[in-house]
N, CA, C and O atoms as a printed pandas DataFrame, in Angstrom:
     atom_number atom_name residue_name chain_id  residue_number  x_coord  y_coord  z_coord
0              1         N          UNK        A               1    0.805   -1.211    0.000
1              2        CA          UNK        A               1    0.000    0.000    0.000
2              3         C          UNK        A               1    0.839    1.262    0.000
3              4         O          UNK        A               1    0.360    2.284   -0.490
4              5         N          UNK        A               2    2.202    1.258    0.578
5              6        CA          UNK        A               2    3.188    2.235    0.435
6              7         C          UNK        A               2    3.879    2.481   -0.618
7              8         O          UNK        A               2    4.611    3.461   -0.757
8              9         N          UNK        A               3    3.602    1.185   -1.816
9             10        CA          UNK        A               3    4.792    1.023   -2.609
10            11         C          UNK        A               3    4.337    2.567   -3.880
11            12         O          UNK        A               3    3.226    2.714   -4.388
12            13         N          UNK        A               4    5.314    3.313   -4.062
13            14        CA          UNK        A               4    5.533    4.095   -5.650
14            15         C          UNK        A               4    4.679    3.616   -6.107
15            16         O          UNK        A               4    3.761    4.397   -5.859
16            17         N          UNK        A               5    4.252    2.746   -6.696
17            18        CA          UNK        A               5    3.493    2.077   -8.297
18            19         C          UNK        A               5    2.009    2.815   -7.990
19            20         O          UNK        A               5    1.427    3.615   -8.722
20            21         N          UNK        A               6    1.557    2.271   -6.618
21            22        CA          UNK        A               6   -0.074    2.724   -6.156
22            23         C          UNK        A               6   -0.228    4.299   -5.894
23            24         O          UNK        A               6   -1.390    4.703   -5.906
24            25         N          UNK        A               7    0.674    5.148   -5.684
25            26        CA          UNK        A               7    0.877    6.803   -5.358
26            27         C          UNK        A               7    1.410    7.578   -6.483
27            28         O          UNK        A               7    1.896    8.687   -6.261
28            29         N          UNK        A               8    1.359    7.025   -7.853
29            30        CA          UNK        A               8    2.481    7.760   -8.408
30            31         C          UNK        A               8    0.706    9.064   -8.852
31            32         O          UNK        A               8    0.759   10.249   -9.180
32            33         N          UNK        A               9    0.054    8.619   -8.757
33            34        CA          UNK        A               9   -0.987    9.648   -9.407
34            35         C          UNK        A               9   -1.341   10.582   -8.038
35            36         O          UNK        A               9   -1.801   11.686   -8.329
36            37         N          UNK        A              10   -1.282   10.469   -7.440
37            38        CA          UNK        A              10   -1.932   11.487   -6.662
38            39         C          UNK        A              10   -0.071   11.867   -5.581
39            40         O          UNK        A              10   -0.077   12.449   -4.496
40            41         N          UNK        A              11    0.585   11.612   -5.927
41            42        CA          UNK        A              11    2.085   12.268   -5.071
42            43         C          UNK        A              11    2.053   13.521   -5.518
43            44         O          UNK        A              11    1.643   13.904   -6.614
44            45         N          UNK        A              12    2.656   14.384   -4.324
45            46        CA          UNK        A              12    2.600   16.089   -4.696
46            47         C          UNK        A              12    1.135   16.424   -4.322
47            48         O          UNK        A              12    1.166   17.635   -4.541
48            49         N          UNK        A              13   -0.039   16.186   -3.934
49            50        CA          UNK        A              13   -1.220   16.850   -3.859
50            51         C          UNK        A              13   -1.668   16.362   -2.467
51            52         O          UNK        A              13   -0.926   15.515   -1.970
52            53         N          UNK        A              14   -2.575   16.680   -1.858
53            54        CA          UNK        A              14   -3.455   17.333   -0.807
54            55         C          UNK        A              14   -3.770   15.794   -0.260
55            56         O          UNK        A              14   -3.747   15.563    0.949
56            57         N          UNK        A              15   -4.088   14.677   -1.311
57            58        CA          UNK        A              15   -4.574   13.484   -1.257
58            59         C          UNK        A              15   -3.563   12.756   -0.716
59            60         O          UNK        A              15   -3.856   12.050    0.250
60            61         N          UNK        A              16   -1.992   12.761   -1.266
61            62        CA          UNK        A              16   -1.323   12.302   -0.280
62            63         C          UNK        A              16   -0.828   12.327    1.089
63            64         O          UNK        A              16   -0.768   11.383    1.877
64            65         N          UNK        A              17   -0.593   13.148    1.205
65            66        CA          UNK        A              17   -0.717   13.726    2.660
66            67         C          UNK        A              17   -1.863   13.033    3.528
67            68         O          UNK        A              17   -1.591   12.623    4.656
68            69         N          UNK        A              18   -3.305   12.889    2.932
69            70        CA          UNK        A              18   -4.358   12.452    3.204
70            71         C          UNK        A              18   -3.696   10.787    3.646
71            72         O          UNK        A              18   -3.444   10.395    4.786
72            73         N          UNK        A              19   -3.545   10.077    2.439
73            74        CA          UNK        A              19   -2.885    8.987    2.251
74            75         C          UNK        A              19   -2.461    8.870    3.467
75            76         O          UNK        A              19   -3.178    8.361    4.329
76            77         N          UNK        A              20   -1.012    9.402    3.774
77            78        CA          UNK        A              20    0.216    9.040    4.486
78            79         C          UNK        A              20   -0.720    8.744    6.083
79            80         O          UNK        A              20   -0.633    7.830    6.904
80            81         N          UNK        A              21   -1.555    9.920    6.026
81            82        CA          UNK        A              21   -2.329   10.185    7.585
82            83         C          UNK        A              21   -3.189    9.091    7.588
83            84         O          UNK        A              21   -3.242    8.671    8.744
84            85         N          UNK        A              22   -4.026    8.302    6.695
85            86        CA          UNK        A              22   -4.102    7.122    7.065
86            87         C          UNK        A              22   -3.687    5.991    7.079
87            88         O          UNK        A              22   -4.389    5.169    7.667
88            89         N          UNK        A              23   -2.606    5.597    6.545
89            90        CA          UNK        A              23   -1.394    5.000    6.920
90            91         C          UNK        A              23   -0.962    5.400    8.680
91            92         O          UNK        A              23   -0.479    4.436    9.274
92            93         N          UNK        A              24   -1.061    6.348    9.286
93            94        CA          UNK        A              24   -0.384    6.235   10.737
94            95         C          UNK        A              24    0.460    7.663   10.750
95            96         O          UNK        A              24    0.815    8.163   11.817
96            97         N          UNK        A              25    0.788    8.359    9.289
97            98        CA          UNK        A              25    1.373    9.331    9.986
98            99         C          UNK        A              25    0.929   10.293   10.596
99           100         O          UNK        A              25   -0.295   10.291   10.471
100          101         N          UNK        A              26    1.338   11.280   11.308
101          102        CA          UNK        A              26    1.229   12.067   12.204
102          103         C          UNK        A              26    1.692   13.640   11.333
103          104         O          UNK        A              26    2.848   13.999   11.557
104          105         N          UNK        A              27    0.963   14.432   10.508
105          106        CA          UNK        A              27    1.200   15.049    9.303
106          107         C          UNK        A              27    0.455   16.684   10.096
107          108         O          UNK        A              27   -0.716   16.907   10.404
108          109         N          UNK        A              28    1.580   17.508   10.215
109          110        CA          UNK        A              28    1.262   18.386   10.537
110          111         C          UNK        A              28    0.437   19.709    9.523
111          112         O          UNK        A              28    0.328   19.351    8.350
112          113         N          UNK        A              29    0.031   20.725    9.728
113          114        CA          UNK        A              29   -0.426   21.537    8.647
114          115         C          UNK        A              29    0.032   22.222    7.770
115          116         O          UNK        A              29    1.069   22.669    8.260
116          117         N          UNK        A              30   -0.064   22.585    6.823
117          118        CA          UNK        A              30    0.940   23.198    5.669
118          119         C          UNK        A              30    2.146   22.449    4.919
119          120         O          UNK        A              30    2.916   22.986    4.122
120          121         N          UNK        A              31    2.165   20.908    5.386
121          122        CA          UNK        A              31    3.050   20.272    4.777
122          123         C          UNK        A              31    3.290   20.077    3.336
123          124         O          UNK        A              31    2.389   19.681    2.597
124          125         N          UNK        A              32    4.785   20.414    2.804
125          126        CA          UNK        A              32    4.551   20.022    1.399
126          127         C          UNK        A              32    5.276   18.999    1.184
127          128         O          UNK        A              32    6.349   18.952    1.785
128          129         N          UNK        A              33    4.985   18.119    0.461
129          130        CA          UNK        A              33    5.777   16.478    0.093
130          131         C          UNK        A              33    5.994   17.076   -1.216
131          132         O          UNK        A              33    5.279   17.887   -1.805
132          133         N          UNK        A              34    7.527   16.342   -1.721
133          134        CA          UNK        A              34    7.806   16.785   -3.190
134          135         C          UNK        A              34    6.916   14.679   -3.660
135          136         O          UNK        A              34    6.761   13.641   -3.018
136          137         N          UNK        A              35    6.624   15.144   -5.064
137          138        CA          UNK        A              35    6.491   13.782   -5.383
138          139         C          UNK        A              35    7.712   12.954   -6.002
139          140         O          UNK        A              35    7.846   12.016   -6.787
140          141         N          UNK        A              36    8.673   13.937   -5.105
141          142        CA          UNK        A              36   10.098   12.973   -6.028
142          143         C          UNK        A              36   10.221   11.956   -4.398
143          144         O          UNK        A              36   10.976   10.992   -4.267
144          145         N          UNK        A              37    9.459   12.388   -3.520
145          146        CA          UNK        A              37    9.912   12.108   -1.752
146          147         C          UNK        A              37    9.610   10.341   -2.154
147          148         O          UNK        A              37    8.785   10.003   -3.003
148          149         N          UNK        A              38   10.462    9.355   -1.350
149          150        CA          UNK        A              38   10.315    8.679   -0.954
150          151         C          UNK        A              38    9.801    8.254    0.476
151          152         O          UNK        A              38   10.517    8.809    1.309
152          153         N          UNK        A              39    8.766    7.426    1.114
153          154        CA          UNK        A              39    8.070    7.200    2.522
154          155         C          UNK        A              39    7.918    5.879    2.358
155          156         O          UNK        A              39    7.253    5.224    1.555
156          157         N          UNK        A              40    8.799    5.517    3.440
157          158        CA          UNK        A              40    8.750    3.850    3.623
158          159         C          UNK        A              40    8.315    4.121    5.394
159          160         O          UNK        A              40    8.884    4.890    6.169
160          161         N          UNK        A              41    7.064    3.161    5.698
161          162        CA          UNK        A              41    6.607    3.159    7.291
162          163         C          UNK        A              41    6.146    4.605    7.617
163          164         O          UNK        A              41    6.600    5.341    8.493
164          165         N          UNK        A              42    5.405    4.794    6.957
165          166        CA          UNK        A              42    4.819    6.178    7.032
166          167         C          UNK        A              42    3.817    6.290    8.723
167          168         O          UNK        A              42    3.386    7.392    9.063
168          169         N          UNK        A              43    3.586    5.127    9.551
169          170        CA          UNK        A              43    2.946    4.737   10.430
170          171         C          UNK        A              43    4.019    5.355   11.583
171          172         O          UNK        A              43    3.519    5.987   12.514
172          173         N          UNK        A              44    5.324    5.202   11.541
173          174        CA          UNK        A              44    6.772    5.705   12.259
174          175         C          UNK        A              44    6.861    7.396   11.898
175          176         O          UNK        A              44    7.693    7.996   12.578
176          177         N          UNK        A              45    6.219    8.079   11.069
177          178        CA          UNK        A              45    6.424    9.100   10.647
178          179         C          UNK        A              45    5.637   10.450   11.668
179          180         O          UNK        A              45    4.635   10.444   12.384
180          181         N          UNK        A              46    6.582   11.465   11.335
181          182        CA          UNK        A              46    5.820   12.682   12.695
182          183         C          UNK        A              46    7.026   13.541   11.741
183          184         O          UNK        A              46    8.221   13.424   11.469
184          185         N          UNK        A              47    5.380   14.870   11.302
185          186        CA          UNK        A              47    6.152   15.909   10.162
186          187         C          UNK        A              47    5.711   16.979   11.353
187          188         O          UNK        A              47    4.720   16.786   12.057
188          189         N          UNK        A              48    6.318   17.786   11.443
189          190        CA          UNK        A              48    5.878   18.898   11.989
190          191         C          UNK        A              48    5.360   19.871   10.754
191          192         O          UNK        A              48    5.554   19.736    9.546
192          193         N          UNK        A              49    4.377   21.260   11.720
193          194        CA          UNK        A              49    3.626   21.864   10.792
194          195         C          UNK        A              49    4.942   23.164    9.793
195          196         O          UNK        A              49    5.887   23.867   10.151
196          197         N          UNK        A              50    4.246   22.873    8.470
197          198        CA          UNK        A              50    4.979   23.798    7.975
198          199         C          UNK        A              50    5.917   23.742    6.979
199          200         O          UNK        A              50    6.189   24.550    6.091
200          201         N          UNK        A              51    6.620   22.082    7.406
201          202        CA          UNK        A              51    8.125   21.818    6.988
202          203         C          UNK        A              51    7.120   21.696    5.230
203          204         O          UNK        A              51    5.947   21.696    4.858
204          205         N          UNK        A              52    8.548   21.603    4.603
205          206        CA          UNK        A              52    9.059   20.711    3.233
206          207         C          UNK        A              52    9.823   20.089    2.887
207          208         O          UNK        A              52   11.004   20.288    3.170
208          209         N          UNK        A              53    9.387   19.073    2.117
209          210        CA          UNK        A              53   10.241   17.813    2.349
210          211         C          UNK        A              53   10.398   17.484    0.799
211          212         O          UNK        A              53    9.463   17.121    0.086
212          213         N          UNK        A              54   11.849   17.680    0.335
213          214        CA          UNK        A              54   11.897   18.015   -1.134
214          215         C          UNK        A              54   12.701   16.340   -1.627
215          216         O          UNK        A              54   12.957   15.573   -0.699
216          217         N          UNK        A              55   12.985   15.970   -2.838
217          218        CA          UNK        A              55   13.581   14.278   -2.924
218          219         C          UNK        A              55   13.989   13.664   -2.054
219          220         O          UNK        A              55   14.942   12.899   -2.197
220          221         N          UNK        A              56   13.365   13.846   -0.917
221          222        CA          UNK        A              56   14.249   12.898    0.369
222          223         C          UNK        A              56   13.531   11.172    0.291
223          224         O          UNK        A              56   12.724   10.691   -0.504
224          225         N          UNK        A              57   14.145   10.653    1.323
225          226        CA          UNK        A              57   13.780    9.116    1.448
226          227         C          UNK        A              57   13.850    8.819    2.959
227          228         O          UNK        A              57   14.928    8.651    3.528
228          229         N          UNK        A              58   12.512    8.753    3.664
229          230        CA          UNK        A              58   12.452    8.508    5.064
230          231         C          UNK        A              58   11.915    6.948    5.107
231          232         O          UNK        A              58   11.085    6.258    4.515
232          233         N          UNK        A              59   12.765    6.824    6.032
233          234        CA          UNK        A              59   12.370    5.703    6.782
234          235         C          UNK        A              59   12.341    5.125    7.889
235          236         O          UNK        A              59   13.385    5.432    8.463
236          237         N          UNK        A              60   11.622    4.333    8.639
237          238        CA          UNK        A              60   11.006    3.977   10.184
238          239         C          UNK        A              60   12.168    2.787   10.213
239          240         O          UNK        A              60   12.508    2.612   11.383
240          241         N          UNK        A              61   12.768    2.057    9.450
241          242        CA          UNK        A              61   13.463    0.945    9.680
242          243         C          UNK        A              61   14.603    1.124    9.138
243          244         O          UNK        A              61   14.808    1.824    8.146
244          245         N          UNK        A              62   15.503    0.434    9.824
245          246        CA          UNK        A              62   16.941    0.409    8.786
246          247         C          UNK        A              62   17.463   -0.945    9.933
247          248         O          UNK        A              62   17.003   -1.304   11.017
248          249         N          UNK        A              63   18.708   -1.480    9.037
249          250        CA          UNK        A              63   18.878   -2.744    9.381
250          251         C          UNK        A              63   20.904   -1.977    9.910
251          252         O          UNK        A              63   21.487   -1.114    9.255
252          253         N          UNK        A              64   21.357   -2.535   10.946
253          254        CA          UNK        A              64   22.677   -1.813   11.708
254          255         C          UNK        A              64   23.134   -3.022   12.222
255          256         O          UNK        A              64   22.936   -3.364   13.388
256          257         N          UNK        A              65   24.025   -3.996   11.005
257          258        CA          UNK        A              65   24.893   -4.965   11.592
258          259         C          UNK        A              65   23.976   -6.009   10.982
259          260         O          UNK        A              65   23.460   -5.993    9.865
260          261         N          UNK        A              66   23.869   -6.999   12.022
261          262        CA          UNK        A              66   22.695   -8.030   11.366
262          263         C          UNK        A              66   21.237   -7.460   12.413
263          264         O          UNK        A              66   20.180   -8.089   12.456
264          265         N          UNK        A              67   21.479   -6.259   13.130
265          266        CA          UNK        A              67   19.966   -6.119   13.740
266          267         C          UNK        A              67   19.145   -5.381   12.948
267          268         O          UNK        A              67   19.636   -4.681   12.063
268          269         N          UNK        A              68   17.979   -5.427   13.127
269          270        CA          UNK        A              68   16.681   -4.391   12.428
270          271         C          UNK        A              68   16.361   -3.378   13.471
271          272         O          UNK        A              68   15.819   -3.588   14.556
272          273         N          UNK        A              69   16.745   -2.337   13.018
273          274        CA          UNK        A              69   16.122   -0.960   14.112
274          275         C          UNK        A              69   15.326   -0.108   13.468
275          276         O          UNK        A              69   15.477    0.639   12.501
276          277         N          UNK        A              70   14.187   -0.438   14.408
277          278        CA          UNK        A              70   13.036    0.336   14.344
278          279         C          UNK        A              70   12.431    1.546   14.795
279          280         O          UNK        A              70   12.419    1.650   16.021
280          281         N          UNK        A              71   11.991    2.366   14.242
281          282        CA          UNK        A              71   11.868    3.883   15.254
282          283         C          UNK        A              71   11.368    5.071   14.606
283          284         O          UNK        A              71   11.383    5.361   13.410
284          285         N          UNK        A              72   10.941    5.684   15.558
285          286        CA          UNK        A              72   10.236    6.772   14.854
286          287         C          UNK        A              72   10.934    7.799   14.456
287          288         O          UNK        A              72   11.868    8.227   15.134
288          289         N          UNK        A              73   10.481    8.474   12.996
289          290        CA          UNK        A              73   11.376    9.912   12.838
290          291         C          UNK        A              73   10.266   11.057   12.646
291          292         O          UNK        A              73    9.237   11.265   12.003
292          293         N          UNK        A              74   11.265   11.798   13.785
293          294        CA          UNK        A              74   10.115   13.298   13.617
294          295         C          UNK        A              74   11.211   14.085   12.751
295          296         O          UNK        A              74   12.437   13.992   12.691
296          297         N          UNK        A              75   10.298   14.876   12.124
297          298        CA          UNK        A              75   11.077   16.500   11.885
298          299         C          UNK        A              75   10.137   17.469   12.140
299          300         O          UNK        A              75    9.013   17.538   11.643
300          301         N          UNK        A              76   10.705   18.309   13.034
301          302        CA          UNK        A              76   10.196   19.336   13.403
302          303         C          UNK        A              76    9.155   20.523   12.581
303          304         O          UNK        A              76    8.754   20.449   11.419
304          305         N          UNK        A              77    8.901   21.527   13.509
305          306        CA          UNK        A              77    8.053   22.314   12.825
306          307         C          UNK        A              77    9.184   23.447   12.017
307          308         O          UNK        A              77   10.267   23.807   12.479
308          309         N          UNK        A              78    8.437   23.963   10.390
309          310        CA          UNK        A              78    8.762   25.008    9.672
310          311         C          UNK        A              78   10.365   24.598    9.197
311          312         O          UNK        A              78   11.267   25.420    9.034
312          313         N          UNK        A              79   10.493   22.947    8.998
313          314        CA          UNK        A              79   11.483   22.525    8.689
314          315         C          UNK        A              79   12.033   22.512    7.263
315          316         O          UNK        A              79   11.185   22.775    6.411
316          317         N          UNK        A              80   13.143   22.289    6.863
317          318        CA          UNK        A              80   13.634   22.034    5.451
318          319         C          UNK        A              80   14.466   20.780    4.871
319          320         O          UNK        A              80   15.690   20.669    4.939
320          321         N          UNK        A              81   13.480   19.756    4.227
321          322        CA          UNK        A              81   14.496   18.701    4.468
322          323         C          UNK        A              81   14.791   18.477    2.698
323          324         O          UNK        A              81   13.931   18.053    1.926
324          325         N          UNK        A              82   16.624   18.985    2.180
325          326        CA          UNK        A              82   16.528   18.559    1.056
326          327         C          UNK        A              82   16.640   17.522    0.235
327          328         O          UNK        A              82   16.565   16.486    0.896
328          329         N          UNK        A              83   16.805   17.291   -1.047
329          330        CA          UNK        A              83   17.432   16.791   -2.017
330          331         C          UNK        A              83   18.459   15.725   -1.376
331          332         O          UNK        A              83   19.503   16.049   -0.810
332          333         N          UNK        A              84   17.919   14.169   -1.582
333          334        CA          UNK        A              84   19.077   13.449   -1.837
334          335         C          UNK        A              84   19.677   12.944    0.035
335          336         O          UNK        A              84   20.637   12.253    0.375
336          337         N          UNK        A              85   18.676   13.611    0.830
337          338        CA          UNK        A              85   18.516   13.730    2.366
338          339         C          UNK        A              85   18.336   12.081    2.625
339          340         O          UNK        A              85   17.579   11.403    1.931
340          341         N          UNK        A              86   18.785   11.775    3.241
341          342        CA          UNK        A              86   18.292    9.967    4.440
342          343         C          UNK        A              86   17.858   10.172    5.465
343          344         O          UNK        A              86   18.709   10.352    6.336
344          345         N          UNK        A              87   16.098   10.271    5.991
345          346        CA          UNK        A              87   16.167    9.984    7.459
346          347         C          UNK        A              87   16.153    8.943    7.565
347          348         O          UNK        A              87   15.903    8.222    6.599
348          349         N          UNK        A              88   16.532    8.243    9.306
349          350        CA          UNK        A              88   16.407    7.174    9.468
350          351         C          UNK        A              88   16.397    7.289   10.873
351          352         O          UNK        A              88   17.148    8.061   11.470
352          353         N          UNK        A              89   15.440    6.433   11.519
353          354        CA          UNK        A              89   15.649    6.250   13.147
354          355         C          UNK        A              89   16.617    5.872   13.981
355          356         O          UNK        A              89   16.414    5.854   15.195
């Protein structure tokens, strides 16, 4: 339900955002998603109000050694996250 293939029509608009928030995220007001953004575990996700979030690639999981770490990523309010950016918990 997260994957690119099912979002590529409505990424960049009002609906995704919609999307992501029922998925689990936590999507503050005025948010802009570029539709170049990658969102893996959008359920782990907490945008504060305001930010933009331009080709980045967030994610709730990443694997450190042979363990899987799991966790939430916030970014704050009236934030700037660019181009080519990795969050990760």
């Amino acid at each position: 339900l997260t994957s690119p293939l099912y979002l590529d029509h409505v990424k960049g608009t009002a609906i995704h955002t919609a999307w992501l928030r029922l998925l689990g995220a936590r999507i503050g007001s005025s948010v802009r998603i570029s539709p170049a953004a990658t969102i893996a575990d959008p359920y782990l996700l907490h945008i504060g109000d305001g930010t933009r979030i331009s080709a980045a690639s967030i994610a709730g999981s990443t694997v450190r050694g042979r363990v899987l770490a799991v966790g939430r990523v916030a970014v704050g309010r009236q934030c700037r996250v660019g181009d080519r950016c990795v969050l990760l918990p």
